[in-house]
Coordinates of C-alpha atoms in Angstrom, one line a residue:
Chain R
M28 CA 20.0 -16.1 29.7
S29 CA 22.2 -13.0 29.7
A30 CA 21.1 -9.7 28.2
Q31 CA 24.1 -9.7 26.0
A32 CA 23.8 -13.1 24.6
T33 CA 21.4 -12.3 21.7
T34 CA 23.9 -9.8 19.9
P35 CA 25.5 -12.1 17.8
S36 CA 28.7 -10.0 17.3
P37 CA 28.9 -9.4 13.6
P38 CA 32.6 -9.7 12.3
S39 CA 32.8 -6.1 11.5
P40 CA 33.0 -3.7 14.4
P41 CA 30.0 -1.3 14.9
T42 CA 32.2 1.7 13.8
Q43 CA 32.1 0.4 10.0
S44 CA 28.3 0.1 10.1
A45 CA 28.0 3.4 8.1
T46 CA 30.3 2.2 5.3
G47 CA 28.6 -1.1 5.6
L48 CA 25.3 0.3 4.5
E49 CA 26.8 1.8 1.4
K50 CA 28.3 -1.5 0.4
R51 CA 25.0 -3.6 1.3
T52 CA 22.9 -1.2 -1.1
A53 CA 25.4 -1.5 -3.8
E54 CA 25.5 -5.2 -3.9
R55 CA 22.5 -5.6 -6.0
S56 CA 23.9 -5.0 -9.4
L57 CA 23.0 -1.6 -11.2
A58 CA 21.6 -3.5 -14.3
R59 CA 19.2 -5.4 -12.0
R60 CA 18.1 -2.3 -10.1
F61 CA 17.5 -0.6 -13.4
L62 CA 15.3 -3.5 -14.7
A63 CA 13.4 -3.4 -11.7
R64 CA 12.2 0.0 -12.5
P65 CA 8.4 -0.2 -13.8
E66 CA 9.0 1.8 -16.9
V67 CA 11.8 -0.1 -18.4
G68 CA 9.7 -2.3 -20.4
A69 CA 7.8 0.8 -22.0
L70 CA 11.4 2.4 -22.6
I71 CA 12.5 -0.5 -24.7
G72 CA 9.2 -0.6 -26.3
A73 CA 9.4 3.2 -27.2
I74 CA 12.7 3.0 -28.6
A75 CA 11.7 -0.1 -30.8
V76 CA 8.5 1.7 -32.1
Y77 CA 10.4 4.8 -32.8
A78 CA 13.3 3.0 -34.7
F79 CA 10.5 1.1 -36.6
F80 CA 8.8 4.3 -37.9
W81 CA 12.2 6.0 -38.6
V82 CA 13.0 3.3 -41.0
A83 CA 9.4 3.0 -42.4
A84 CA 8.3 6.6 -42.7
P85 CA 11.0 9.3 -43.9
T86 CA 8.3 11.9 -43.0
F87 CA 8.3 10.5 -39.3
R88 CA 12.1 11.8 -38.9
P89 CA 11.8 15.7 -38.9
A90 CA 11.3 17.7 -35.7
D91 CA 8.1 19.0 -36.5
S92 CA 7.0 15.4 -37.0
L93 CA 8.3 14.7 -33.5
S94 CA 6.4 17.9 -32.2
T95 CA 3.1 16.5 -33.8
V96 CA 3.7 13.1 -32.0
L97 CA 4.5 14.8 -28.6
Y98 CA 1.1 16.9 -29.0
Q99 CA -0.7 13.7 -29.6
A100 CA 1.0 12.1 -26.6
S101 CA 0.5 15.0 -24.3
T102 CA -3.2 15.1 -24.3
L103 CA -3.3 11.4 -23.6
G104 CA -0.4 11.7 -21.2
L105 CA -2.0 14.4 -19.1
M106 CA -4.8 12.0 -18.2
A107 CA -2.9 8.9 -18.1
L108 CA -0.7 10.6 -15.5
P109 CA -3.5 10.8 -12.8
V110 CA -5.0 7.7 -13.9
S111 CA -1.7 5.8 -13.3
L112 CA -1.2 7.4 -9.8
L113 CA -4.9 6.1 -9.1
M114 CA -3.9 2.6 -10.5
I115 CA -0.9 2.5 -8.4
G116 CA -3.3 3.4 -5.7
G117 CA -5.1 0.0 -6.5
E118 CA -8.2 1.8 -8.1
F119 CA -9.8 2.3 -11.8
D120 CA -11.5 5.2 -13.1
L121 CA -13.9 4.4 -16.0
S122 CA -15.3 7.9 -15.9
A123 CA -12.1 9.6 -16.7
G124 CA -12.8 9.9 -20.5
V125 CA -16.2 11.5 -20.5
A126 CA -15.2 13.6 -17.3
V127 CA -12.9 15.5 -19.7
I128 CA -15.9 16.3 -21.8
T129 CA -17.9 17.1 -18.8
S130 CA -15.1 19.5 -17.7
S131 CA -15.3 21.4 -21.2
L132 CA -19.0 21.3 -21.4
T133 CA -19.3 23.0 -17.9
A134 CA -16.9 25.8 -18.6
S135 CA -18.3 26.4 -21.9
I136 CA -22.1 26.4 -21.0
F137 CA -21.4 28.1 -17.6
A138 CA -19.5 31.1 -19.4
Y139 CA -21.8 31.3 -22.3
E140 CA -25.1 31.2 -20.6
L141 CA -24.3 33.6 -18.0
T142 CA -22.3 35.8 -20.3
L143 CA -19.4 35.8 -18.0
N144 CA -15.7 36.1 -18.6
V145 CA -14.7 32.5 -19.8
W146 CA -12.4 32.4 -16.7
M147 CA -15.4 32.0 -14.6
G148 CA -16.5 28.9 -16.7
V149 CA -12.9 27.6 -16.2
I150 CA -13.3 28.0 -12.4
A151 CA -16.7 26.4 -12.4
A152 CA -15.4 23.4 -14.7
L153 CA -12.5 22.9 -12.0
V154 CA -15.1 22.8 -9.1
V155 CA -17.3 20.4 -11.0
S156 CA -14.1 18.2 -12.2
L157 CA -13.0 17.9 -8.5
A158 CA -16.5 17.1 -7.3
V159 CA -16.9 14.1 -9.6
G160 CA -13.5 12.9 -8.4
F161 CA -14.6 13.3 -4.8
F162 CA -17.9 11.7 -5.6
N163 CA -16.1 8.4 -7.2
G164 CA -13.8 8.5 -4.2
Y165 CA -16.3 9.0 -1.4
V166 CA -18.9 6.4 -3.0
L167 CA -15.9 3.9 -3.1
V168 CA -14.6 4.3 0.4
K169 CA -18.1 4.4 2.0
T170 CA -19.6 1.6 0.1
G171 CA -16.5 -0.5 -0.3
L172 CA -17.6 -1.5 -3.8
P173 CA -15.1 -2.2 -6.5
S174 CA -13.8 1.1 -8.3
F175 CA -14.8 -0.8 -11.6
L176 CA -18.4 -0.6 -10.7
V177 CA -18.6 2.8 -8.9
T178 CA -16.9 4.5 -11.9
L179 CA -18.7 2.6 -14.4
G180 CA -22.0 4.0 -12.7
T181 CA -20.3 7.6 -12.9
F182 CA -19.3 6.9 -16.4
L183 CA -22.9 6.2 -17.6
M184 CA -24.3 9.1 -15.5
L185 CA -21.8 11.6 -17.0
Q186 CA -22.3 10.3 -20.5
G187 CA -26.0 11.0 -20.1
L188 CA -25.7 14.3 -18.3
N189 CA -23.2 15.5 -21.1
L190 CA -25.6 15.1 -23.7
A191 CA -28.9 16.0 -22.0
V192 CA -27.6 19.1 -20.4
T193 CA -25.9 20.4 -23.5
K194 CA -29.2 19.8 -25.4
I195 CA -31.3 21.9 -22.7
F196 CA -29.0 24.8 -23.0
T197 CA -28.0 24.8 -26.7
G198 CA -30.7 22.6 -28.4
N199 CA -27.9 21.1 -30.1
V200 CA -25.2 18.3 -29.1
A201 CA -22.7 20.8 -29.4
T202 CA -21.8 23.9 -27.3
N203 CA -21.6 27.4 -28.8
D204 CA -18.7 29.0 -30.0
I205 CA -17.1 31.0 -27.1
S206 CA -13.9 32.3 -29.1
D207 CA -15.4 35.8 -29.1
M208 CA -15.9 36.0 -25.5
Q209 CA -14.2 37.9 -22.9
G210 CA -10.8 36.2 -21.4
F211 CA -10.7 33.7 -24.3
S212 CA -7.3 34.8 -25.4
S213 CA -5.6 34.6 -22.2
A214 CA -7.2 31.3 -21.4
K215 CA -6.2 30.0 -24.8
A216 CA -2.6 31.3 -24.2
I217 CA -2.4 28.8 -21.0
F218 CA -4.2 25.9 -22.1
A219 CA -3.8 25.7 -25.9
S220 CA -1.2 28.0 -27.2
D221 CA 1.7 27.4 -29.6
I222 CA 5.0 28.2 -28.6
T223 CA 8.2 28.0 -30.7
I224 CA 11.2 26.0 -29.4
A225 CA 14.5 26.3 -31.5
G226 CA 12.3 27.0 -34.5
V227 CA 9.9 24.0 -34.2
P228 CA 6.3 24.9 -33.0
V229 CA 5.2 22.9 -30.0
K230 CA 1.9 22.9 -28.4
I231 CA 1.9 24.1 -24.7
T232 CA 0.3 20.9 -23.6
V233 CA 3.5 19.3 -24.1
L234 CA 5.3 21.5 -21.8
W235 CA 2.5 21.2 -19.2
W236 CA 2.7 17.4 -19.5
L237 CA 6.3 17.1 -19.0
L238 CA 6.1 19.4 -15.8
F239 CA 3.2 17.4 -14.4
V240 CA 5.2 14.3 -15.1
A241 CA 8.2 15.6 -13.1
L242 CA 6.1 16.8 -10.3
A243 CA 4.2 13.5 -10.0
T244 CA 7.4 11.5 -10.1
W245 CA 8.8 13.7 -7.2
M246 CA 5.6 13.3 -5.4
L247 CA 5.4 9.4 -5.9
L248 CA 9.1 8.9 -4.8
R249 CA 9.9 11.7 -2.5
T250 CA 6.9 12.6 -0.6
K251 CA 4.9 11.0 2.4
F252 CA 1.7 11.0 0.3
G253 CA 3.6 9.2 -2.7
N254 CA 4.5 6.7 0.0
W255 CA 0.9 6.4 0.9
I256 CA -0.2 5.7 -2.7
F257 CA 2.0 2.7 -3.1
A258 CA 0.7 1.5 0.3
V259 CA -2.8 1.8 -0.3
G260 CA -2.5 0.1 -3.6
G261 CA -0.1 -2.6 -2.5
Q262 CA -1.7 -3.7 0.6
K263 CA -4.7 -1.7 2.0
D264 CA -5.0 -3.5 5.3
S265 CA -1.4 -3.1 6.2
A266 CA -1.4 0.4 5.3
R267 CA -4.5 1.2 7.6
A268 CA -2.9 -0.8 10.5
V269 CA 0.2 1.5 10.4
G270 CA -1.8 4.6 10.4
V271 CA -2.0 5.6 6.7
P272 CA -5.2 7.4 6.1
V273 CA -6.3 5.0 3.2
A274 CA -9.7 6.7 2.7
R275 CA -8.5 10.1 2.4
T276 CA -5.4 9.0 0.0
K277 CA -7.9 7.2 -2.3
I278 CA -10.4 10.3 -2.4
V279 CA -7.4 12.6 -3.0
L280 CA -6.3 10.2 -5.8
F281 CA -9.7 10.4 -7.4
M282 CA -9.7 14.0 -7.3
L283 CA -6.2 14.3 -9.0
V284 CA -8.0 12.4 -12.0
G285 CA -10.6 15.1 -11.6
L286 CA -8.0 17.7 -12.0
G287 CA -6.3 16.1 -14.9
A288 CA -9.8 15.8 -16.7
W289 CA -10.4 19.5 -15.9
F290 CA -6.9 20.5 -17.5
V291 CA -7.5 18.4 -20.5
G292 CA -11.0 19.6 -20.9
M293 CA -9.9 23.2 -20.8
H294 CA -7.3 22.5 -23.5
E295 CA -10.0 20.8 -25.7
L296 CA -12.4 23.8 -25.2
F297 CA -9.7 26.5 -26.0
E298 CA -8.2 24.5 -28.9
F299 CA -11.6 24.1 -30.7
N300 CA -13.7 26.7 -29.2
T301 CA -16.7 24.3 -29.1
V302 CA -17.4 21.0 -27.6
Q303 CA -19.1 17.7 -28.8
S304 CA -21.1 16.7 -26.0
G305 CA -21.0 12.9 -27.2
E306 CA -17.1 12.7 -27.3
G307 CA -14.8 11.0 -24.7
V308 CA -16.2 7.7 -24.6
G309 CA -13.5 5.0 -25.0
N310 CA -10.8 7.2 -24.1
E311 CA -10.8 6.2 -20.2
L312 CA -9.3 2.7 -21.8
L313 CA -6.7 4.5 -23.8
Y314 CA -5.6 6.0 -20.4
I315 CA -5.6 2.7 -18.9
V316 CA -3.6 1.2 -21.8
A317 CA -1.0 3.8 -21.5
A318 CA -0.7 3.3 -17.9
V319 CA -0.5 -0.6 -18.3
I320 CA 2.2 -0.3 -21.1
G321 CA 4.1 2.2 -18.7
G322 CA 4.5 -0.6 -16.3
C323 CA 1.6 0.2 -13.6
L324 CA 0.3 -2.9 -12.1
L325 CA -3.3 -3.5 -13.0
T326 CA -3.7 -4.8 -9.4
G327 CA -1.9 -1.7 -7.7
G328 CA 1.0 -0.9 -5.6
F329 CA 3.6 -0.9 -8.4
G330 CA 4.2 1.7 -11.2
S331 CA 5.6 5.0 -12.0
A332 CA 4.8 8.5 -13.3
I333 CA 7.3 8.3 -16.1
G334 CA 6.0 4.9 -17.3
P335 CA 2.7 6.0 -18.4
A336 CA 4.2 9.2 -20.0
I337 CA 6.4 6.5 -22.2
G338 CA 3.1 4.7 -22.7
A339 CA 1.5 8.0 -23.9
F340 CA 4.5 8.7 -26.1
I341 CA 4.1 5.3 -27.8
F342 CA 0.5 5.8 -28.2
G343 CA 1.4 9.2 -30.0
M344 CA 3.9 7.6 -32.2
V345 CA 1.6 4.9 -33.3
T346 CA -1.1 7.3 -34.1
Q347 CA 1.0 9.7 -36.0
G348 CA 3.4 7.1 -37.5
I349 CA 0.6 5.4 -39.3
V350 CA -0.4 8.7 -40.8
F351 CA 3.3 9.6 -41.7
A352 CA 3.9 6.3 -43.2
G353 CA 0.7 6.7 -45.4
W354 CA -1.0 3.6 -44.1
N355 CA -4.6 3.1 -43.8
P356 CA -5.5 4.6 -40.1
D357 CA -8.2 2.0 -39.7
W358 CA -5.4 -0.1 -38.5
F359 CA -4.4 2.0 -35.7
K360 CA -6.5 0.3 -33.0
F361 CA -5.3 -3.1 -34.2
F362 CA -1.7 -1.9 -33.6
L363 CA -2.5 -0.4 -30.3
G364 CA -3.8 -3.8 -29.2
V365 CA -0.7 -5.4 -30.5
M366 CA 1.4 -2.9 -28.4
L367 CA -0.7 -3.5 -25.4
L368 CA 0.0 -7.3 -25.5
G369 CA 3.5 -6.8 -26.3
A370 CA 4.1 -4.5 -23.6
M371 CA 2.4 -6.7 -21.1
L372 CA 4.7 -9.5 -22.1
L373 CA 7.7 -7.5 -22.2
N374 CA 6.9 -6.0 -18.7
T375 CA 6.2 -9.5 -17.2
W376 CA 9.6 -10.9 -18.6
V377 CA 11.5 -7.7 -17.3
R378 CA 10.0 -7.9 -13.9
R379 CA 10.8 -11.8 -13.5
Q380 CA 14.4 -10.8 -14.6
A381 CA 14.7 -8.2 -11.9
S382 CA 13.1 -10.1 -9.0
R383 CA 15.3 -13.0 -9.8
R384 CA 18.2 -13.1 -7.1
Chain U
M4 CA 19.2 -11.1 34.2
A5 CA 20.4 -7.6 34.8
Q6 CA 16.8 -6.5 35.3
S7 CA 16.4 -4.6 38.7
T8 CA 13.2 -5.4 40.5
A9 CA 12.3 -1.7 41.1
D10 CA 11.3 -1.2 37.4
D11 CA 9.7 -4.7 37.3
A12 CA 6.3 -3.1 37.7
P13 CA 3.7 -4.4 35.3
I14 CA 3.1 -2.2 32.2
V15 CA 0.0 -4.0 31.2
E16 CA -2.2 -5.6 33.9
L17 CA -5.6 -7.4 33.4
H18 CA -7.8 -7.9 36.7
D19 CA -10.8 -10.3 36.6
M20 CA -11.2 -9.0 32.9
G21 CA -14.1 -10.2 31.0
K22 CA -15.6 -9.8 27.6
M23 CA -18.9 -10.5 26.1
Y24 CA -20.1 -10.5 22.4
G25 CA -23.7 -10.3 22.9
N26 CA -24.8 -13.2 25.0
I27 CA -21.6 -14.9 24.4
R28 CA -18.9 -14.8 26.9
A29 CA -15.8 -14.6 25.1
L30 CA -13.5 -14.0 28.1
R31 CA -14.0 -14.2 31.9
G32 CA -11.9 -13.7 34.9
I33 CA -8.7 -13.1 33.2
D34 CA -5.7 -12.0 35.2
L35 CA -2.5 -11.1 33.4
A36 CA 0.6 -9.0 34.1
V37 CA 3.1 -8.0 31.5
R38 CA 6.3 -7.0 32.8
P39 CA 9.3 -5.1 31.1
G40 CA 11.9 -7.7 29.8
R41 CA 9.5 -10.6 30.2
V42 CA 7.8 -12.7 27.7
T43 CA 4.4 -13.8 28.7
C44 CA 3.1 -16.5 26.3
V45 CA -0.6 -16.8 25.8
L46 CA -1.6 -20.5 24.7
G47 CA -4.8 -22.0 23.7
D48 CA -6.6 -23.9 21.2
N49 CA -8.7 -22.2 18.4
G50 CA -11.6 -20.4 19.9
A51 CA -10.1 -20.4 23.3
G52 CA -10.3 -16.6 23.4
K53 CA -6.7 -15.6 22.4
S54 CA -7.6 -13.3 19.6
T55 CA -10.4 -11.6 21.7
L56 CA -7.8 -11.4 24.5
I57 CA -5.2 -9.3 22.0
K58 CA -8.0 -7.5 20.5
V59 CA -8.9 -5.9 24.0
I60 CA -5.2 -5.2 25.0
S61 CA -4.4 -3.6 21.6
G62 CA -7.5 -1.5 21.6
L63 CA -9.7 -2.9 19.0
H64 CA -12.4 -4.1 21.4
Q65 CA -13.3 -2.9 24.9
H66 CA -13.7 -5.2 28.1
D67 CA -17.0 -5.4 29.7
E68 CA -15.8 -6.7 33.3
G69 CA -13.0 -6.2 35.6
E70 CA -10.0 -3.8 35.0
Y71 CA -7.4 -3.2 32.2
R72 CA -4.6 -1.2 33.8
V73 CA -1.5 0.5 32.0
D74 CA 1.3 1.6 34.4
G75 CA -1.2 1.0 37.2
E76 CA -3.9 3.4 35.8
P77 CA -7.1 2.0 34.8
V78 CA -7.7 2.5 31.0
R79 CA -10.4 1.9 28.2
F80 CA -8.9 2.2 24.6
T81 CA -11.4 3.0 21.9
T82 CA -8.9 2.7 19.0
P83 CA -5.6 0.8 18.4
R84 CA -4.0 4.4 18.1
E85 CA -4.7 5.0 21.9
A86 CA -3.1 1.7 22.7
L87 CA -0.2 2.5 20.4
D88 CA 0.4 6.0 22.3
R89 CA 0.6 4.2 25.3
G90 CA 3.4 2.1 23.9
I91 CA 1.3 -1.1 23.3
A92 CA 1.9 -2.3 19.8
T93 CA 0.6 -5.1 18.0
V94 CA 2.2 -7.1 15.2
Y95 CA -0.4 -9.0 13.3
Q96 CA 0.3 -12.1 11.4
D97 CA -0.6 -10.8 8.0
L98 CA -1.2 -7.3 8.7
A99 CA 2.5 -6.3 8.9
V100 CA 3.7 -5.1 5.5
V101 CA 3.2 -4.0 2.0
P102 CA 5.0 -6.8 -0.1
L103 CA 6.0 -4.7 -3.2
M104 CA 7.5 -1.8 -1.1
P105 CA 11.0 -1.6 -0.1
V106 CA 12.2 -2.7 3.3
W107 CA 12.9 0.8 4.5
R108 CA 9.7 2.4 3.2
N109 CA 7.8 -0.3 5.0
F110 CA 9.8 0.2 8.3
F111 CA 8.6 3.8 8.2
L112 CA 5.2 3.4 6.5
G113 CA 2.7 5.7 8.4
S114 CA 5.4 7.4 10.4
E115 CA 7.6 8.8 7.7
I116 CA 10.5 11.2 8.6
T117 CA 10.3 14.3 6.5
R118 CA 12.5 17.4 6.0
G119 CA 11.7 20.8 4.6
V120 CA 8.6 23.0 4.6
W121 CA 5.4 22.4 2.7
P122 CA 5.1 22.4 -0.5
L123 CA 8.7 21.3 -0.4
R124 CA 8.3 18.9 2.4
R125 CA 9.9 15.5 1.3
L126 CA 10.9 12.2 2.5
D127 CA 14.4 12.1 4.2
I128 CA 15.3 9.1 2.6
E129 CA 19.1 8.9 3.7
R130 CA 18.2 9.2 7.2
M131 CA 15.1 6.6 7.1
K132 CA 17.4 4.2 5.4
K133 CA 20.3 4.8 8.0
I134 CA 18.0 4.4 10.9
A135 CA 16.1 1.3 9.5
D136 CA 19.4 -0.3 8.8
E137 CA 20.7 0.4 12.4
E138 CA 17.4 -0.8 14.0
L139 CA 17.4 -4.0 12.2
R140 CA 21.0 -4.6 12.9
A141 CA 20.3 -4.0 16.5
M142 CA 17.9 -6.6 16.5
G143 CA 20.4 -8.9 14.6
I144 CA 18.7 -8.9 11.5
E145 CA 20.9 -9.3 8.7
L146 CA 19.6 -7.9 5.2
D147 CA 21.9 -7.9 2.1
D148 CA 19.8 -5.1 0.8
I149 CA 17.4 -2.7 2.5
D150 CA 16.0 -1.3 -0.8
R151 CA 14.6 -4.8 -1.6
P152 CA 10.9 -5.3 -1.8
I153 CA 9.9 -6.6 1.5
G154 CA 7.8 -9.2 -0.2
T155 CA 11.1 -10.9 -1.3
L156 CA 12.2 -11.6 2.1
S157 CA 11.3 -14.8 4.1
G158 CA 8.2 -15.0 6.3
G159 CA 10.5 -15.0 9.4
Q160 CA 12.4 -12.0 8.2
R161 CA 9.2 -9.9 7.3
Q162 CA 7.9 -10.5 10.8
S163 CA 11.4 -9.5 12.1
V164 CA 11.3 -6.3 10.4
A165 CA 7.8 -5.7 11.8
I166 CA 9.0 -6.4 15.2
A167 CA 12.0 -4.1 15.0
R168 CA 9.6 -1.4 13.6
A169 CA 7.3 -1.7 16.5
V170 CA 10.5 -1.5 18.7
Y171 CA 11.8 1.5 17.3
F172 CA 8.5 3.5 17.3
G173 CA 8.5 3.4 21.1
A174 CA 6.7 0.1 21.8
R175 CA 7.1 -1.0 25.5
V176 CA 4.5 -3.9 25.0
L177 CA 4.7 -5.9 22.0
I178 CA 1.9 -8.1 21.1
L179 CA 2.7 -10.8 18.7
D180 CA -0.4 -12.8 17.2
E181 CA 0.8 -16.1 16.2
P182 CA 4.0 -15.0 14.5
T183 CA 5.2 -18.5 13.9
A184 CA 1.9 -20.2 13.0
A185 CA 2.7 -19.9 9.2
L186 CA 6.4 -20.6 9.4
G187 CA 8.7 -23.5 9.0
V188 CA 11.0 -24.6 11.7
K189 CA 14.0 -22.7 10.9
Q190 CA 11.8 -19.5 10.2
S191 CA 10.3 -19.9 13.5
G192 CA 13.7 -20.1 15.2
V193 CA 14.4 -16.6 13.5
V194 CA 11.4 -15.1 14.9
L195 CA 11.8 -16.6 18.4
K196 CA 15.3 -15.2 18.3
Y197 CA 14.1 -11.6 17.8
I198 CA 11.6 -12.2 20.5
A199 CA 14.2 -12.7 22.7
A200 CA 16.1 -9.7 21.4
A201 CA 13.1 -7.7 21.9
R202 CA 12.8 -8.9 25.5
D203 CA 16.5 -8.2 26.2
R204 CA 15.9 -4.6 25.2
G205 CA 13.5 -4.3 28.0
L206 CA 10.1 -5.0 26.3
G207 CA 7.2 -6.6 27.6
V208 CA 6.2 -9.3 25.0
I209 CA 2.9 -11.0 24.8
F210 CA 3.5 -13.9 22.6
I211 CA 0.3 -15.5 21.4
T212 CA 0.9 -19.0 20.1
H213 CA -0.6 -22.6 20.0
N214 CA 2.8 -24.1 19.9
P215 CA 3.9 -24.8 23.4
H216 CA 7.5 -25.8 22.3
H217 CA 7.9 -22.3 20.9
A218 CA 6.4 -20.7 23.8
Y219 CA 8.7 -22.9 26.4
M220 CA 11.8 -21.6 24.5
V221 CA 11.3 -17.8 25.1
G222 CA 8.6 -17.6 27.8
D223 CA 8.9 -16.5 31.3
H224 CA 5.3 -16.7 32.1
F225 CA 2.5 -19.0 30.6
A226 CA -1.2 -18.4 30.5
V227 CA -3.2 -21.3 29.0
L228 CA -6.8 -20.1 27.9
R229 CA -9.5 -22.5 27.5
L230 CA -13.2 -21.6 26.8
G231 CA -12.5 -18.0 27.4
A232 CA -11.0 -18.8 31.0
L233 CA -7.3 -19.2 32.3
E234 CA -6.7 -22.8 32.7
L235 CA -3.3 -22.1 33.7
S236 CA -1.3 -19.2 34.8
A237 CA 2.3 -20.0 35.9
D238 CA 5.9 -18.7 35.7
R239 CA 8.5 -20.9 34.0
G240 CA 9.9 -22.2 37.2
Q241 CA 6.4 -23.7 38.1
V242 CA 5.5 -25.6 35.1
S243 CA 7.4 -28.0 32.7
L244 CA 7.2 -28.3 29.1
E245 CA 5.4 -31.5 29.5
E246 CA 2.7 -30.1 31.5
L247 CA 2.3 -27.1 29.3
T248 CA 1.9 -29.4 26.4
N249 CA -0.6 -31.3 28.3
H250 CA -2.6 -28.4 29.2
M251 CA -2.4 -27.1 25.7
A252 CA -3.7 -30.3 24.3
G253 CA -6.6 -29.9 26.5
G254 CA -6.2 -32.4 29.2
A255 CA -9.7 -33.8 29.3
E256 CA -10.2 -34.0 25.4
L257 CA -6.9 -35.5 25.3
A258 CA -8.0 -38.2 27.7
A259 CA -11.2 -38.7 25.8
L260 CA -9.1 -38.8 22.6
K261 CA -7.0 -41.5 23.9
H262 CA -10.0 -43.5 25.1
E263 CA -11.4 -43.3 21.4
L264 CA -8.1 -44.0 19.9
A265 CA -7.6 -47.2 22.0
Q266 CA -10.9 -48.8 20.2
V267 CA -9.0 -48.1 16.9
R268 CA -6.8 -51.0 15.9
G269 CA -3.2 -49.9 15.1
V270 CA -3.0 -47.0 17.2
D271 CA -0.5 -47.4 19.9
V272 CA -1.8 -45.6 23.2
E273 CA 1.0 -46.9 25.4
G274 CA 2.9 -43.7 25.4
L275 CA 0.0 -41.3 25.9
P276 CA -0.5 -39.9 29.2
E277 CA -2.9 -41.9 31.7
E278 CA -6.2 -40.6 32.5
T279 CA -5.7 -40.6 36.2
E280 CA -2.8 -38.2 35.6
L281 CA -5.2 -35.6 34.3
P282 CA -7.6 -33.8 36.6
A283 CA -10.5 -34.4 34.4
T284 CA -13.6 -36.9 34.8
P285 CA -13.7 -39.5 32.0
A286 CA -15.8 -38.4 29.1
S287 CA -18.0 -41.4 28.5
S288 CA -21.3 -39.8 28.5
S289 CA -22.7 -38.8 25.1

């Protein structure tokens, strides 16, 4: 057999290969490529929900109502974002909800008890939050247990710690008011201030949220680490075999959830000045709901950073829309459940359309 | 073949190599040489020691006896990474790709090309797509869209992408672990074509299979393993497909099987080889 025999001599000469590439990537129609994006289902859902409340509740229409919706969306979205990244990486974090409260409590108690500048509390909370994330990730990669169980354990531990430690220091289930402490106003300016955009007051968390979503999108699609997130969630063993540091990637993802918990925890603290130690339970599921509505695959390896942002926006619209429409808010969870199932069906359908060749 | 004999020196050589798992002797007395531009086929039944052999060569396990040489120099790899650094790449049957990721991302996974400085260091997507496309074409792999999730490709195409990837990342010796085992006839043909393409690019290929027909289509040298030892080690000119199939089926067992089948009504044993053609003693004791 001659060495040249296996080159099957394509009809086009090799000089055309550069233009051939352009042509080949363009072959898949633009519409199909668009439908293949993870967040398309959520986008369609968001438009539908927005249109629905626009019609049903006139008070939903003005810009300050949108601002309220966005604020609601941002506090959820700030956590849904790292939770989604983790989910794309193939893991869950059930401790994410109470970890937010742990972060607030740490900052508050640390600053108050040692009568330090609140910024010291903020830093202490950051260390603790990252440590919780590291603990989750480390236990996961060392034991090989499913993240559902590992973080369920952390969830229970943090829940207990939140209550017990708060009671030890304050004798109460809530922390003391820290609004008169040094550094409070500067911390509030960063984590919980109002700013005015075109005459409409907007919570600063909305801006942070949008910024972080943009950063996460860039990271996910344009960096090595983003590539690794998809790989460890999609096929862990293949990723390891080609040299992706699987354990490190997973631990960093858990620590990113810790970072998100810290940020939201700081917002809650400087927004309300005091923290209820029993809160946060159940929020971890809302983060997962936002991620799933946003098109993240429960089994990992597929999703986006924009999707959960849209998921959080839908969540904000439903929460506030019910209020604006003057309905009984008791129905809220029911609507959320309907949204979740609807989004799942829509996403599955869209994905089937997109993968059809 | 345009190969000159000067650079025909073996890249990977095994000399009287043996491997123990505790008290179990998985391999013994293995002599094997992998030369550039040649396909060495390793055949054997399940449990014959094929997997152990590639695990030693690819650096997952260490040998206990004899010698393992790369470029004439004795080595003892402790991780697959070390083997990879010496140009010995393994393409596993299932461990090749991440199905939901695009072809080009899979191609560069773990060895991504980046540009810019941290924290703005980012993937050089244009370049990666271009290189992946060129490399796949060079191997004769035609894909209509390099952005497609690799999971939507056929099994043979996926194997081929994994092979092209190993070739691009500097593999000199390619170990293919039963690449055709899970594939249909047509898909197997696709993979065999790329094995030949890799060989023609000057790589040494170790092709693990239990299909003598596939092996004979591309092989230059055949090694048949049985119970952890080499039963046959022959160049293409020294062995026919029939002999290879015979060895593969496990000569003695085949004779015994024929004996048993002859006692079952309705089985035609006329066309099967005679016991006397095989070097084994009749298996009658039980």
